[in-house]
N, C-alpha and C. Protein backbone atom coordinates (compact mmCIF):
# COMPACT_ATOMS: atom_id res chain seq x y z
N UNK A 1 11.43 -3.65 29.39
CA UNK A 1 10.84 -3.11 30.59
C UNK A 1 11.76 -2.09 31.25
N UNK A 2 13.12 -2.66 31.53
CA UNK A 2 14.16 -1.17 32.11
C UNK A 2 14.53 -0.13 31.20
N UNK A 3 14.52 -0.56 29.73
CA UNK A 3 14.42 1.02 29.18
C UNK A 3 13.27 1.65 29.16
N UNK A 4 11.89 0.97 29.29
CA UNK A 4 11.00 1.88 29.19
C UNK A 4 10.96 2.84 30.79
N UNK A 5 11.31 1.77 31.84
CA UNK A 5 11.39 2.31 33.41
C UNK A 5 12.28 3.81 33.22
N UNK A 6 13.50 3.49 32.74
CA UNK A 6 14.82 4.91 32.49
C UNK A 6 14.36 5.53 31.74
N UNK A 7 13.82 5.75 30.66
CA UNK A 7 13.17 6.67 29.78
C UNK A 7 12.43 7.57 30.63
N UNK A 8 11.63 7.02 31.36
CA UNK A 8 11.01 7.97 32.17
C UNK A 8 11.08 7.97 32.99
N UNK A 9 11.68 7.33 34.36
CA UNK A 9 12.31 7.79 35.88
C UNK A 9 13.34 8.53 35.51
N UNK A 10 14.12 8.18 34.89
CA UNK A 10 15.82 9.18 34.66
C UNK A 10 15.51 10.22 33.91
N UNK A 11 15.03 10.36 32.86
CA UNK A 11 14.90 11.17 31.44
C UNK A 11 13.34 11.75 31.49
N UNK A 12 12.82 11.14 32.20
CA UNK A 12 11.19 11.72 32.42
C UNK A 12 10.98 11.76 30.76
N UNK A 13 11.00 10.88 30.20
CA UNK A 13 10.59 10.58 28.76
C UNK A 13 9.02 10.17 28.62
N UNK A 14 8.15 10.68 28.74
CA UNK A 14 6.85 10.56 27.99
C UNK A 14 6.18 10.02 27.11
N UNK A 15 6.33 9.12 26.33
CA UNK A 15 5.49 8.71 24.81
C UNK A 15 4.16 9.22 24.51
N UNK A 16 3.32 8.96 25.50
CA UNK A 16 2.00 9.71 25.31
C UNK A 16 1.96 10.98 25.21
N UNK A 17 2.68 12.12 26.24
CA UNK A 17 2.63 13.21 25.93
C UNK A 17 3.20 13.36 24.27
N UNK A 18 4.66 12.96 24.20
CA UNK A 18 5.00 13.33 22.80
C UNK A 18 4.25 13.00 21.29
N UNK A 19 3.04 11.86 21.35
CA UNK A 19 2.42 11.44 20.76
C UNK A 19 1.20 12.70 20.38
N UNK A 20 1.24 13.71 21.42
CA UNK A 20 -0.12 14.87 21.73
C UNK A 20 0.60 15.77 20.49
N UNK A 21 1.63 16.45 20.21
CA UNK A 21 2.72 16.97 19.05
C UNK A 21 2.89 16.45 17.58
N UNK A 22 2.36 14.93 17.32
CA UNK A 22 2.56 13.77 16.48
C UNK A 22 0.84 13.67 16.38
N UNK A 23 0.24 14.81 15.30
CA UNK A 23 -0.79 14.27 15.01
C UNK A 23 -0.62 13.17 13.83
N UNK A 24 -1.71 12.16 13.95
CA UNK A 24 -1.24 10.68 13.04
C UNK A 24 -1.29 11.39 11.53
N UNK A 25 -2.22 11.88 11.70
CA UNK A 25 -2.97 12.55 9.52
C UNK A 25 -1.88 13.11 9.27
N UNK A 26 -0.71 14.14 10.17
CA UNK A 26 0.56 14.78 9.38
C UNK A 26 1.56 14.17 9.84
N UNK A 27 1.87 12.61 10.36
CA UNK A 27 2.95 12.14 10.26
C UNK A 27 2.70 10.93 9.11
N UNK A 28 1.48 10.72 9.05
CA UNK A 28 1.18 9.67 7.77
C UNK A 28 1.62 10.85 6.64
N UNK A 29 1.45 11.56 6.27
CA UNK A 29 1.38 13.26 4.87
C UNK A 29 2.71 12.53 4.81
N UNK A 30 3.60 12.95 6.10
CA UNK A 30 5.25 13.07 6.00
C UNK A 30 5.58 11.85 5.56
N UNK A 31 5.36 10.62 6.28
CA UNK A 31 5.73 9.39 5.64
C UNK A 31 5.48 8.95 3.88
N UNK A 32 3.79 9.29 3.70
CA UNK A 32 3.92 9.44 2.05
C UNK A 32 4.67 10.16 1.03
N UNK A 33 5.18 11.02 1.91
CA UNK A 33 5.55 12.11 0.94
C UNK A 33 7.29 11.55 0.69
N UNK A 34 7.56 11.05 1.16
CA UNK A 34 8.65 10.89 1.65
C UNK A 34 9.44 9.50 1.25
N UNK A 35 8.22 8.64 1.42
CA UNK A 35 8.19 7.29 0.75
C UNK A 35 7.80 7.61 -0.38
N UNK A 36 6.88 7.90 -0.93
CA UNK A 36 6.80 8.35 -2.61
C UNK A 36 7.63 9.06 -3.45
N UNK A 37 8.79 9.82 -2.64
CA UNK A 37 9.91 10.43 -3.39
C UNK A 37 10.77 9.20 -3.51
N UNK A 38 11.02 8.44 -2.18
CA UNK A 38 11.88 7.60 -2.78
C UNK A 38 11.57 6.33 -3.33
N UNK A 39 10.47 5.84 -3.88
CA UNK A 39 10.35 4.79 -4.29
C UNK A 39 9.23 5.30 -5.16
N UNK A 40 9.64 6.24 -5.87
CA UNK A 40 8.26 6.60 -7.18
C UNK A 40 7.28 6.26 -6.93
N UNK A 41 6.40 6.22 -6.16
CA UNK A 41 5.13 6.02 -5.66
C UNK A 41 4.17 6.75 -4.98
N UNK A 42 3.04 6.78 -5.24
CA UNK A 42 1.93 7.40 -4.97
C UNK A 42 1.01 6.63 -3.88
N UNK A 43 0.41 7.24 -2.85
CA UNK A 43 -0.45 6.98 -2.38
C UNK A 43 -2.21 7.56 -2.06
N UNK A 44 -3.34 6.91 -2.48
CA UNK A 44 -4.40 7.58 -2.62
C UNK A 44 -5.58 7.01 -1.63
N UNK A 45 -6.55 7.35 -1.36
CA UNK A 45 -7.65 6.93 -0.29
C UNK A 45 -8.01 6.00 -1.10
N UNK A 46 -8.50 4.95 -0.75
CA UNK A 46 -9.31 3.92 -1.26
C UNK A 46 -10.63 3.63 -0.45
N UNK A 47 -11.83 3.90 -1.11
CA UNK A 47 -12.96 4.01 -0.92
C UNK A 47 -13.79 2.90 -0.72
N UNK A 48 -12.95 1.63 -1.91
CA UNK A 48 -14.11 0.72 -2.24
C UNK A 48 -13.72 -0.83 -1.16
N UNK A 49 -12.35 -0.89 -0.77
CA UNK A 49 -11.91 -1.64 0.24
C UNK A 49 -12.67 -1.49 1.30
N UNK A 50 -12.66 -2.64 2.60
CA UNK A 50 -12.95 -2.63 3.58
C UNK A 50 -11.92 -2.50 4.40
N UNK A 51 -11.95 -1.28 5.77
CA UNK A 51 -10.77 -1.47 6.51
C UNK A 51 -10.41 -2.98 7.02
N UNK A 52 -9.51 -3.20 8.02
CA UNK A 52 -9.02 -4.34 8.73
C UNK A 52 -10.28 -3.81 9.95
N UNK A 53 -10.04 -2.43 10.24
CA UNK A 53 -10.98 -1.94 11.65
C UNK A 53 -11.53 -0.94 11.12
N UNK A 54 -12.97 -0.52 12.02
CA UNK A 54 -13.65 0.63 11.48
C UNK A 54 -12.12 2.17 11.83
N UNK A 55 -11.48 2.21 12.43
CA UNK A 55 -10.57 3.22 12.98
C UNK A 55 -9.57 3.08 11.90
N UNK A 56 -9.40 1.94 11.05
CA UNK A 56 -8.44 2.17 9.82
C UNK A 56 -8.46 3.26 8.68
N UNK A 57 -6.97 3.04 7.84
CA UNK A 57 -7.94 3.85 6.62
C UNK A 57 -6.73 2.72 5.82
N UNK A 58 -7.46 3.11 4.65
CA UNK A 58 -6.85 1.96 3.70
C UNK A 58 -6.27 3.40 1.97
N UNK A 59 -5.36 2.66 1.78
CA UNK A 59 -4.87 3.75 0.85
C UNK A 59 -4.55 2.71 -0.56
N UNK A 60 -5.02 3.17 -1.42
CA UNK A 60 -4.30 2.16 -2.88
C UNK A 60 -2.85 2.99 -3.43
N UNK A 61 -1.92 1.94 -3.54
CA UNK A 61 -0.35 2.60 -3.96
C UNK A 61 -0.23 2.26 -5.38
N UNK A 62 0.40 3.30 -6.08
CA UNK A 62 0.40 3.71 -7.58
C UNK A 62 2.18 3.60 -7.85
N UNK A 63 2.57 2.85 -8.89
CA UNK A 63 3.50 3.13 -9.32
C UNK A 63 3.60 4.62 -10.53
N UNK A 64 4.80 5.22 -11.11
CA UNK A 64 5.06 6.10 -11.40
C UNK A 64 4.10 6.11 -12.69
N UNK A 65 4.16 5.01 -13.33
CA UNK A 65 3.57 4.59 -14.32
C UNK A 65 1.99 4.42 -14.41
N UNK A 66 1.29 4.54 -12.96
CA UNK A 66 0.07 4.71 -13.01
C UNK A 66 -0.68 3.50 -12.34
N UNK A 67 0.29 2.50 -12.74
CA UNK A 67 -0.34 1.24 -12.75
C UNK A 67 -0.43 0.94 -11.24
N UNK A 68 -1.37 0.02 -10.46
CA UNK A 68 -1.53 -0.03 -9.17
C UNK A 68 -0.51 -1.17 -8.60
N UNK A 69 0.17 -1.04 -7.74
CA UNK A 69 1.31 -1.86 -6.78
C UNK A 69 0.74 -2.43 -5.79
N UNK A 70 -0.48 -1.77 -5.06
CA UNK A 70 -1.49 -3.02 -3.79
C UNK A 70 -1.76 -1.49 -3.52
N UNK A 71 -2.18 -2.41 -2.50
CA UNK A 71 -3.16 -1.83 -1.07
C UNK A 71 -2.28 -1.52 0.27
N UNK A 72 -2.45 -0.24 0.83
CA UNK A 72 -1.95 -0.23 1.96
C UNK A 72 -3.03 -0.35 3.16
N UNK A 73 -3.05 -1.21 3.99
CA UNK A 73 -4.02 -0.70 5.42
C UNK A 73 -3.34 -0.13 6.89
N UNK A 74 -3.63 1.54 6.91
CA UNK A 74 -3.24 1.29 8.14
C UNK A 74 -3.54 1.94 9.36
N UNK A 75 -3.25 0.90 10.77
CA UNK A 75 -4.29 1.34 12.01
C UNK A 75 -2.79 1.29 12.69
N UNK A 76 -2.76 2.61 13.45
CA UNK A 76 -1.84 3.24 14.01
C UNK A 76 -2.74 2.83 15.93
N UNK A 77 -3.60 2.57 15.72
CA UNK A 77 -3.84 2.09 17.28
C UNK A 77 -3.78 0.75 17.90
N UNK A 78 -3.34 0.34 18.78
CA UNK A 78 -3.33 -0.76 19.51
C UNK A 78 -4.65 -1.14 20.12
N UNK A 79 -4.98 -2.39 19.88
CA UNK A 79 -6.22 -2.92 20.22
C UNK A 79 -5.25 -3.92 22.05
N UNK A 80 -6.94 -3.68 22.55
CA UNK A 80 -6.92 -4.60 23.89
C UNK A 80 -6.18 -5.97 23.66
N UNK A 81 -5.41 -6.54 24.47
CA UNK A 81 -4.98 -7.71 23.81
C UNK A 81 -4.03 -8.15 22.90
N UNK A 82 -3.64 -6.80 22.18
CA UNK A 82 -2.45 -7.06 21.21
C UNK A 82 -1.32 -6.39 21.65
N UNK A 83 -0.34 -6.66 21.25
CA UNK A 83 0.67 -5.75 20.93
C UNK A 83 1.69 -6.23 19.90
């Protein structure tokens, strides 16, 4: 609670604004791209899964070899009630 208070009384630190800069579709690109260099892996849309939430997206992960490693699901939003 007091770092989030100093972040933004002292530092006028924002999250939401900086989140407006951080579209999710090209920080997910960056994270795949990035995680797939370093751990030989691929990530692709998966069509035939059901999300966790309609606002999800679900991705199937590929080893180098082709062969499938799982399922990724993921919802970058906070629901009422959770955190």
């Amino acid at each position: 609670y007091w770092a989030a208070r100093y972040r933004k009384d002292v530092l006028g630190f924002d999250a939401k604004k900086l989140s407006e800069y951080l579209p999710v579709d090209a920080v997910l690109e960056g994270i795949f791209t990035h995680i797939g260099k370093l751990f030989e892996v691929e990530f692709r849309p998966n069509t035939t899964d059901a999300p966790i939430h309609p606002d999800a997206k679900v991705f199937d992960v590929f080893r180098a070899d082709g062969t499938r490693a799982g399922v990724l699901h993921f919802d970058p939003n906070e629901r009422p009630g959770e955190k």
